């Protein structure tokens, strides 16, 4: 697994919470897809005990990951994005699958007045862990983040 500096390897203790199925949806590569994904996540977490504690950071992280897939994934027209989330040990695992193999990179030096360039930095701050890995079922990658009720890393 390839990951950011604040990630554990894939063999960690994170296992799906029993009785709560994962959610998965295909989305068009469109600027409105981040909003659609956040709405799916809100609906998903409303039915989960403790889901409200994961809502704020979860929606921000998901929105940034989907926006990155829409804006930065250089793929042929018609390719979709897949969003997937599940609760693991009272934490929210968010995945965004896209058909680009380009590695995500945090831009540390951004224009303070700029309107973009902070997405993955926010993901890193709000997540307990995040990373990316190749898609096992085909071309592209999975960018994932683990969000907890206690907030991100310090």
JSON list of N, CA, C and O in Angstrom, two decimals, residues 37-63 85 87 90-92 94 126 147-151:
[
{"chain": "A", "resi": 37, "resn": "UNK", "atom": "N", "xyz": [-21.89, 13.41, -3.50]},
{"chain": "A", "resi": 37, "resn": "UNK", "atom": "CA", "xyz": [-21.21, 12.47, -2.60]},
{"chain": "A", "resi": 37, "resn": "UNK", "atom": "C", "xyz": [-21.45, 12.85, -1.14]},
{"chain": "A", "resi": 37, "resn": "UNK", "atom": "O", "xyz": [-21.72, 11.98, -0.30]},
{"chain": "A", "resi": 38, "resn": "UNK", "atom": "N", "xyz": [-21.36, 14.13, -0.82]},
{"chain": "A", "resi": 38, "resn": "UNK", "atom": "CA", "xyz": [-21.62, 14.56, 0.57]},
{"chain": "A", "resi": 38, "resn": "UNK", "atom": "C", "xyz": [-23.05, 14.25, 0.99]},
{"chain": "A", "resi": 38, "resn": "UNK", "atom": "O", "xyz": [-23.29, 13.85, 2.14]},
{"chain": "A", "resi": 39, "resn": "UNK", "atom": "N", "xyz": [-24.00, 14.39, 0.08]},
{"chain": "A", "resi": 39, "resn": "UNK", "atom": "CA", "xyz": [-25.40, 14.04, 0.40]},
{"chain": "A", "resi": 39, "resn": "UNK", "atom": "C", "xyz": [-25.54, 12.55, 0.67]},
{"chain": "A", "resi": 39, "resn": "UNK", "atom": "O", "xyz": [-26.25, 12.14, 1.59]},
{"chain": "A", "resi": 40, "resn": "UNK", "atom": "N", "xyz": [-24.87, 11.71, -0.14]},
{"chain": "A", "resi": 40, "resn": "UNK", "atom": "CA", "xyz": [-24.88, 10.26, 0.11]},
{"chain": "A", "resi": 40, "resn": "UNK", "atom": "C", "xyz": [-24.30, 9.96, 1.50]},
{"chain": "A", "resi": 40, "resn": "UNK", "atom": "O", "xyz": [-24.84, 9.13, 2.23]},
{"chain": "A", "resi": 41, "resn": "UNK", "atom": "N", "xyz": [-23.21, 10.62, 1.84]},
{"chain": "A", "resi": 41, "resn": "UNK", "atom": "CA", "xyz": [-22.58, 10.36, 3.13]},
{"chain": "A", "resi": 41, "resn": "UNK", "atom": "C", "xyz": [-23.49, 10.80, 4.28]},
{"chain": "A", "resi": 41, "resn": "UNK", "atom": "O", "xyz": [-23.62, 10.08, 5.28]},
{"chain": "A", "resi": 42, "resn": "UNK", "atom": "N", "xyz": [-24.13, 11.94, 4.14]},
{"chain": "A", "resi": 42, "resn": "UNK", "atom": "CA", "xyz": [-25.07, 12.41, 5.17]},
{"chain": "A", "resi": 42, "resn": "UNK", "atom": "C", "xyz": [-26.17, 11.37, 5.39]},
{"chain": "A", "resi": 42, "resn": "UNK", "atom": "O", "xyz": [-26.47, 10.99, 6.52]},
{"chain": "A", "resi": 43, "resn": "UNK", "atom": "N", "xyz": [-26.75, 10.89, 4.29]},
{"chain": "A", "resi": 43, "resn": "UNK", "atom": "CA", "xyz": [-27.82, 9.89, 4.40]},
{"chain": "A", "resi": 43, "resn": "UNK", "atom": "C", "xyz": [-27.31, 8.60, 5.04]},
{"chain": "A", "resi": 43, "resn": "UNK", "atom": "O", "xyz": [-27.99, 7.98, 5.85]},
{"chain": "A", "resi": 44, "resn": "UNK", "atom": "N", "xyz": [-26.10, 8.19, 4.68]},
{"chain": "A", "resi": 44, "resn": "UNK", "atom": "CA", "xyz": [-25.49, 6.98, 5.23]},
{"chain": "A", "resi": 44, "resn": "UNK", "atom": "C", "xyz": [-25.28, 7.12, 6.75]},
{"chain": "A", "resi": 44, "resn": "UNK", "atom": "O", "xyz": [-25.66, 6.24, 7.53]},
{"chain": "A", "resi": 45, "resn": "UNK", "atom": "N", "xyz": [-24.70, 8.24, 7.17]},
{"chain": "A", "resi": 45, "resn": "UNK", "atom": "CA", "xyz": [-24.36, 8.41, 8.58]},
{"chain": "A", "resi": 45, "resn": "UNK", "atom": "C", "xyz": [-25.57, 8.66, 9.46]},
{"chain": "A", "resi": 45, "resn": "UNK", "atom": "O", "xyz": [-25.53, 8.40, 10.67]},
{"chain": "A", "resi": 46, "resn": "UNK", "atom": "N", "xyz": [-26.66, 9.15, 8.90]},
{"chain": "A", "resi": 46, "resn": "UNK", "atom": "CA", "xyz": [-27.87, 9.40, 9.70]},
{"chain": "A", "resi": 46, "resn": "UNK", "atom": "C", "xyz": [-28.44, 8.12, 10.28]},
{"chain": "A", "resi": 46, "resn": "UNK", "atom": "O", "xyz": [-29.14, 8.15, 11.29]},
{"chain": "A", "resi": 47, "resn": "UNK", "atom": "N", "xyz": [-28.17, 6.99, 9.67]},
{"chain": "A", "resi": 47, "resn": "UNK", "atom": "CA", "xyz": [-28.72, 5.71, 10.11]},
{"chain": "A", "resi": 47, "resn": "UNK", "atom": "C", "xyz": [-27.74, 4.90, 10.95]},
{"chain": "A", "resi": 47, "resn": "UNK", "atom": "O", "xyz": [-27.99, 3.72, 11.19]},
{"chain": "A", "resi": 48, "resn": "UNK", "atom": "N", "xyz": [-26.65, 5.50, 11.35]},
{"chain": "A", "resi": 48, "resn": "UNK", "atom": "CA", "xyz": [-25.61, 4.78, 12.09]},
{"chain": "A", "resi": 48, "resn": "UNK", "atom": "C", "xyz": [-25.46, 5.39, 13.48]},
{"chain": "A", "resi": 48, "resn": "UNK", "atom": "O", "xyz": [-25.30, 6.61, 13.61]},
{"chain": "A", "resi": 49, "resn": "UNK", "atom": "N", "xyz": [-25.50, 4.57, 14.54]},
{"chain": "A", "resi": 49, "resn": "UNK", "atom": "CA", "xyz": [-25.26, 5.11, 15.88]},
{"chain": "A", "resi": 49, "resn": "UNK", "atom": "C", "xyz": [-23.89, 5.79, 15.94]},
{"chain": "A", "resi": 49, "resn": "UNK", "atom": "O", "xyz": [-22.88, 5.23, 15.51]},
{"chain": "A", "resi": 50, "resn": "UNK", "atom": "N", "xyz": [-23.86, 7.02, 16.41]},
{"chain": "A", "resi": 50, "resn": "UNK", "atom": "CA", "xyz": [-22.60, 7.77, 16.49]},
{"chain": "A", "resi": 50, "resn": "UNK", "atom": "C", "xyz": [-22.22, 8.44, 15.18]},
{"chain": "A", "resi": 50, "resn": "UNK", "atom": "O", "xyz": [-21.18, 9.08, 15.09]},
{"chain": "A", "resi": 51, "resn": "UNK", "atom": "N", "xyz": [-23.04, 8.29, 14.15]},
{"chain": "A", "resi": 51, "resn": "UNK", "atom": "CA", "xyz": [-22.72, 8.84, 12.84]},
{"chain": "A", "resi": 51, "resn": "UNK", "atom": "C", "xyz": [-22.61, 10.36, 12.82]},
{"chain": "A", "resi": 51, "resn": "UNK", "atom": "O", "xyz": [-21.82, 10.92, 12.05]},
{"chain": "A", "resi": 52, "resn": "UNK", "atom": "N", "xyz": [-23.36, 11.02, 13.68]},
{"chain": "A", "resi": 52, "resn": "UNK", "atom": "CA", "xyz": [-23.33, 12.49, 13.71]},
{"chain": "A", "resi": 52, "resn": "UNK", "atom": "C", "xyz": [-21.93, 13.01, 14.06]},
{"chain": "A", "resi": 52, "resn": "UNK", "atom": "O", "xyz": [-21.52, 14.05, 13.56]},
{"chain": "A", "resi": 53, "resn": "UNK", "atom": "N", "xyz": [-21.20, 12.28, 14.88]},
{"chain": "A", "resi": 53, "resn": "UNK", "atom": "CA", "xyz": [-19.85, 12.70, 15.27]},
{"chain": "A", "resi": 53, "resn": "UNK", "atom": "C", "xyz": [-18.85, 12.60, 14.12]},
{"chain": "A", "resi": 53, "resn": "UNK", "atom": "O", "xyz": [-17.78, 13.21, 14.17]},
{"chain": "A", "resi": 54, "resn": "UNK", "atom": "N", "xyz": [-19.19, 11.84, 13.09]},
{"chain": "A", "resi": 54, "resn": "UNK", "atom": "CA", "xyz": [-18.31, 11.67, 11.92]},
{"chain": "A", "resi": 54, "resn": "UNK", "atom": "C", "xyz": [-18.70, 12.57, 10.76]},
{"chain": "A", "resi": 54, "resn": "UNK", "atom": "O", "xyz": [-17.98, 12.65, 9.77]},
{"chain": "A", "resi": 55, "resn": "UNK", "atom": "N", "xyz": [-19.85, 13.23, 10.88]},
{"chain": "A", "resi": 55, "resn": "UNK", "atom": "CA", "xyz": [-20.45, 13.95, 9.76]},
{"chain": "A", "resi": 55, "resn": "UNK", "atom": "C", "xyz": [-19.60, 15.13, 9.26]},
{"chain": "A", "resi": 55, "resn": "UNK", "atom": "O", "xyz": [-19.31, 15.22, 8.07]},
{"chain": "A", "resi": 56, "resn": "UNK", "atom": "N", "xyz": [-19.23, 16.05, 10.13]},
{"chain": "A", "resi": 56, "resn": "UNK", "atom": "CA", "xyz": [-18.55, 17.28, 9.69]},
{"chain": "A", "resi": 56, "resn": "UNK", "atom": "C", "xyz": [-17.25, 17.01, 8.97]},
{"chain": "A", "resi": 56, "resn": "UNK", "atom": "O", "xyz": [-17.07, 17.38, 7.80]},
{"chain": "A", "resi": 57, "resn": "UNK", "atom": "N", "xyz": [-16.31, 16.38, 9.66]},
{"chain": "A", "resi": 57, "resn": "UNK", "atom": "CA", "xyz": [-15.01, 16.08, 9.04]},
{"chain": "A", "resi": 57, "resn": "UNK", "atom": "C", "xyz": [-15.18, 15.12, 7.87]},
{"chain": "A", "resi": 57, "resn": "UNK", "atom": "O", "xyz": [-14.50, 15.26, 6.85]},
{"chain": "A", "resi": 58, "resn": "UNK", "atom": "N", "xyz": [-16.09, 14.16, 8.00]},
{"chain": "A", "resi": 58, "resn": "UNK", "atom": "CA", "xyz": [-16.31, 13.20, 6.92]},
{"chain": "A", "resi": 58, "resn": "UNK", "atom": "C", "xyz": [-16.76, 13.88, 5.64]},
{"chain": "A", "resi": 58, "resn": "UNK", "atom": "O", "xyz": [-16.25, 13.58, 4.56]},
{"chain": "A", "resi": 59, "resn": "UNK", "atom": "N", "xyz": [-17.70, 14.81, 5.75]},
{"chain": "A", "resi": 59, "resn": "UNK", "atom": "CA", "xyz": [-18.17, 15.50, 4.54]},
{"chain": "A", "resi": 59, "resn": "UNK", "atom": "C", "xyz": [-17.09, 16.38, 3.93]},
{"chain": "A", "resi": 59, "resn": "UNK", "atom": "O", "xyz": [-16.97, 16.45, 2.71]},
{"chain": "A", "resi": 60, "resn": "UNK", "atom": "N", "xyz": [-16.31, 17.05, 4.76]},
{"chain": "A", "resi": 60, "resn": "UNK", "atom": "CA", "xyz": [-15.21, 17.87, 4.23]},
{"chain": "A", "resi": 60, "resn": "UNK", "atom": "C", "xyz": [-14.17, 17.02, 3.51]},
{"chain": "A", "resi": 60, "resn": "UNK", "atom": "O", "xyz": [-13.75, 17.34, 2.39]},
{"chain": "A", "resi": 61, "resn": "UNK", "atom": "N", "xyz": [-13.77, 15.93, 4.14]},
{"chain": "A", "resi": 61, "resn": "UNK", "atom": "CA", "xyz": [-12.76, 15.04, 3.53]},
{"chain": "A", "resi": 61, "resn": "UNK", "atom": "C", "xyz": [-13.28, 14.44, 2.24]},
{"chain": "A", "resi": 61, "resn": "UNK", "atom": "O", "xyz": [-12.60, 14.46, 1.21]},
{"chain": "A", "resi": 62, "resn": "UNK", "atom": "N", "xyz": [-14.49, 13.92, 2.26]},
{"chain": "A", "resi": 62, "resn": "UNK", "atom": "CA", "xyz": [-15.08, 13.33, 1.06]},
{"chain": "A", "resi": 62, "resn": "UNK", "atom": "C", "xyz": [-15.18, 14.36, -0.06]},
{"chain": "A", "resi": 62, "resn": "UNK", "atom": "O", "xyz": [-14.82, 14.08, -1.21]},
{"chain": "A", "resi": 63, "resn": "UNK", "atom": "N", "xyz": [-15.65, 15.55, 0.26]},
{"chain": "A", "resi": 63, "resn": "UNK", "atom": "CA", "xyz": [-15.77, 16.59, -0.75]},
{"chain": "A", "resi": 63, "resn": "UNK", "atom": "C", "xyz": [-14.43, 16.93, -1.40]},
{"chain": "A", "resi": 63, "resn": "UNK", "atom": "O", "xyz": [-14.34, 17.10, -2.62]},
{"chain": "A", "resi": 85, "resn": "UNK", "atom": "N", "xyz": [-17.94, 4.23, 1.33]},
{"chain": "A", "resi": 85, "resn": "UNK", "atom": "CA", "xyz": [-17.66, 4.48, 2.73]},
{"chain": "A", "resi": 85, "resn": "UNK", "atom": "C", "xyz": [-18.26, 3.38, 3.59]},
{"chain": "A", "resi": 85, "resn": "UNK", "atom": "O", "xyz": [-19.25, 2.75, 3.23]},
{"chain": "A", "resi": 87, "resn": "UNK", "atom": "N", "xyz": [-18.20, 2.11, 8.08]},
{"chain": "A", "resi": 87, "resn": "UNK", "atom": "CA", "xyz": [-17.79, 2.36, 9.45]},
{"chain": "A", "resi": 87, "resn": "UNK", "atom": "C", "xyz": [-16.92, 1.19, 9.88]},
{"chain": "A", "resi": 87, "resn": "UNK", "atom": "O", "xyz": [-17.30, 0.03, 9.75]},
{"chain": "A", "resi": 90, "resn": "UNK", "atom": "N", "xyz": [-15.87, 2.23, 14.80]},
{"chain": "A", "resi": 90, "resn": "UNK", "atom": "CA", "xyz": [-16.38, 3.56, 15.14]},
{"chain": "A", "resi": 90, "resn": "UNK", "atom": "C", "xyz": [-15.69, 4.70, 14.39]},
{"chain": "A", "resi": 90, "resn": "UNK", "atom": "O", "xyz": [-15.76, 5.85, 14.80]},
{"chain": "A", "resi": 91, "resn": "UNK", "atom": "N", "xyz": [-15.00, 4.39, 13.33]},
{"chain": "A", "resi": 91, "resn": "UNK", "atom": "CA", "xyz": [-14.37, 5.38, 12.47]},
{"chain": "A", "resi": 91, "resn": "UNK", "atom": "C", "xyz": [-14.99, 5.25, 11.07]},
{"chain": "A", "resi": 91, "resn": "UNK", "atom": "O", "xyz": [-15.51, 4.19, 10.71]},
{"chain": "A", "resi": 92, "resn": "UNK", "atom": "N", "xyz": [-14.89, 6.30, 10.31]},
{"chain": "A", "resi": 92, "resn": "UNK", "atom": "CA", "xyz": [-15.42, 6.31, 8.95]},
{"chain": "A", "resi": 92, "resn": "UNK", "atom": "C", "xyz": [-14.28, 6.16, 7.96]},
{"chain": "A", "resi": 92, "resn": "UNK", "atom": "O", "xyz": [-13.35, 6.96, 7.96]},
{"chain": "A", "resi": 94, "resn": "UNK", "atom": "N", "xyz": [-13.39, 6.39, 4.14]},
{"chain": "A", "resi": 94, "resn": "UNK", "atom": "CA", "xyz": [-13.86, 6.99, 2.90]},
{"chain": "A", "resi": 94, "resn": "UNK", "atom": "C", "xyz": [-12.90, 6.57, 1.80]},
{"chain": "A", "resi": 94, "resn": "UNK", "atom": "O", "xyz": [-11.68, 6.63, 1.97]},
{"chain": "A", "resi": 126, "resn": "UNK", "atom": "N", "xyz": [-7.62, 16.72, 8.74]},
{"chain": "A", "resi": 126, "resn": "UNK", "atom": "CA", "xyz": [-8.89, 16.25, 9.29]},
{"chain": "A", "resi": 126, "resn": "UNK", "atom": "C", "xyz": [-8.97, 14.74, 9.46]},
{"chain": "A", "resi": 126, "resn": "UNK", "atom": "O", "xyz": [-9.88, 14.25, 10.13]},
{"chain": "A", "resi": 147, "resn": "UNK", "atom": "N", "xyz": [-11.57, 8.79, 9.13]},
{"chain": "A", "resi": 147, "resn": "UNK", "atom": "CA", "xyz": [-12.01, 9.92, 9.93]},
{"chain": "A", "resi": 147, "resn": "UNK", "atom": "C", "xyz": [-12.60, 9.38, 11.23]},
{"chain": "A", "resi": 147, "resn": "UNK", "atom": "O", "xyz": [-13.37, 8.42, 11.22]},
{"chain": "A", "resi": 148, "resn": "UNK", "atom": "N", "xyz": [-12.23, 10.01, 12.33]},
{"chain": "A", "resi": 148, "resn": "UNK", "atom": "CA", "xyz": [-12.74, 9.57, 13.63]},
{"chain": "A", "resi": 148, "resn": "UNK", "atom": "C", "xyz": [-13.51, 10.66, 14.32]},
{"chain": "A", "resi": 148, "resn": "UNK", "atom": "O", "xyz": [-13.41, 11.84, 13.98]},
{"chain": "A", "resi": 149, "resn": "UNK", "atom": "N", "xyz": [-14.28, 10.28, 15.33]},
{"chain": "A", "resi": 149, "resn": "UNK", "atom": "CA", "xyz": [-15.06, 11.27, 16.06]},
{"chain": "A", "resi": 149, "resn": "UNK", "atom": "C", "xyz": [-14.18, 12.26, 16.84]},
{"chain": "A", "resi": 149, "resn": "UNK", "atom": "O", "xyz": [-14.61, 13.35, 17.15]},
{"chain": "A", "resi": 150, "resn": "UNK", "atom": "N", "xyz": [-12.94, 11.87, 17.08]},
{"chain": "A", "resi": 150, "resn": "UNK", "atom": "CA", "xyz": [-12.03, 12.72, 17.85]},
{"chain": "A", "resi": 150, "resn": "UNK", "atom": "C", "xyz": [-11.27, 13.72, 16.98]},
{"chain": "A", "resi": 150, "resn": "UNK", "atom": "O", "xyz": [-10.46, 14.47, 17.47]},
{"chain": "A", "resi": 151, "resn": "UNK", "atom": "N", "xyz": [-11.52, 13.73, 15.69]},
{"chain": "A", "resi": 151, "resn": "UNK", "atom": "CA", "xyz": [-10.84, 14.66, 14.79]},
{"chain": "A", "resi": 151, "resn": "UNK", "atom": "C", "xyz": [-9.57, 14.07, 14.21]},
{"chain": "A", "resi": 151, "resn": "UNK", "atom": "O", "xyz": [-9.25, 12.91, 14.42]}
]
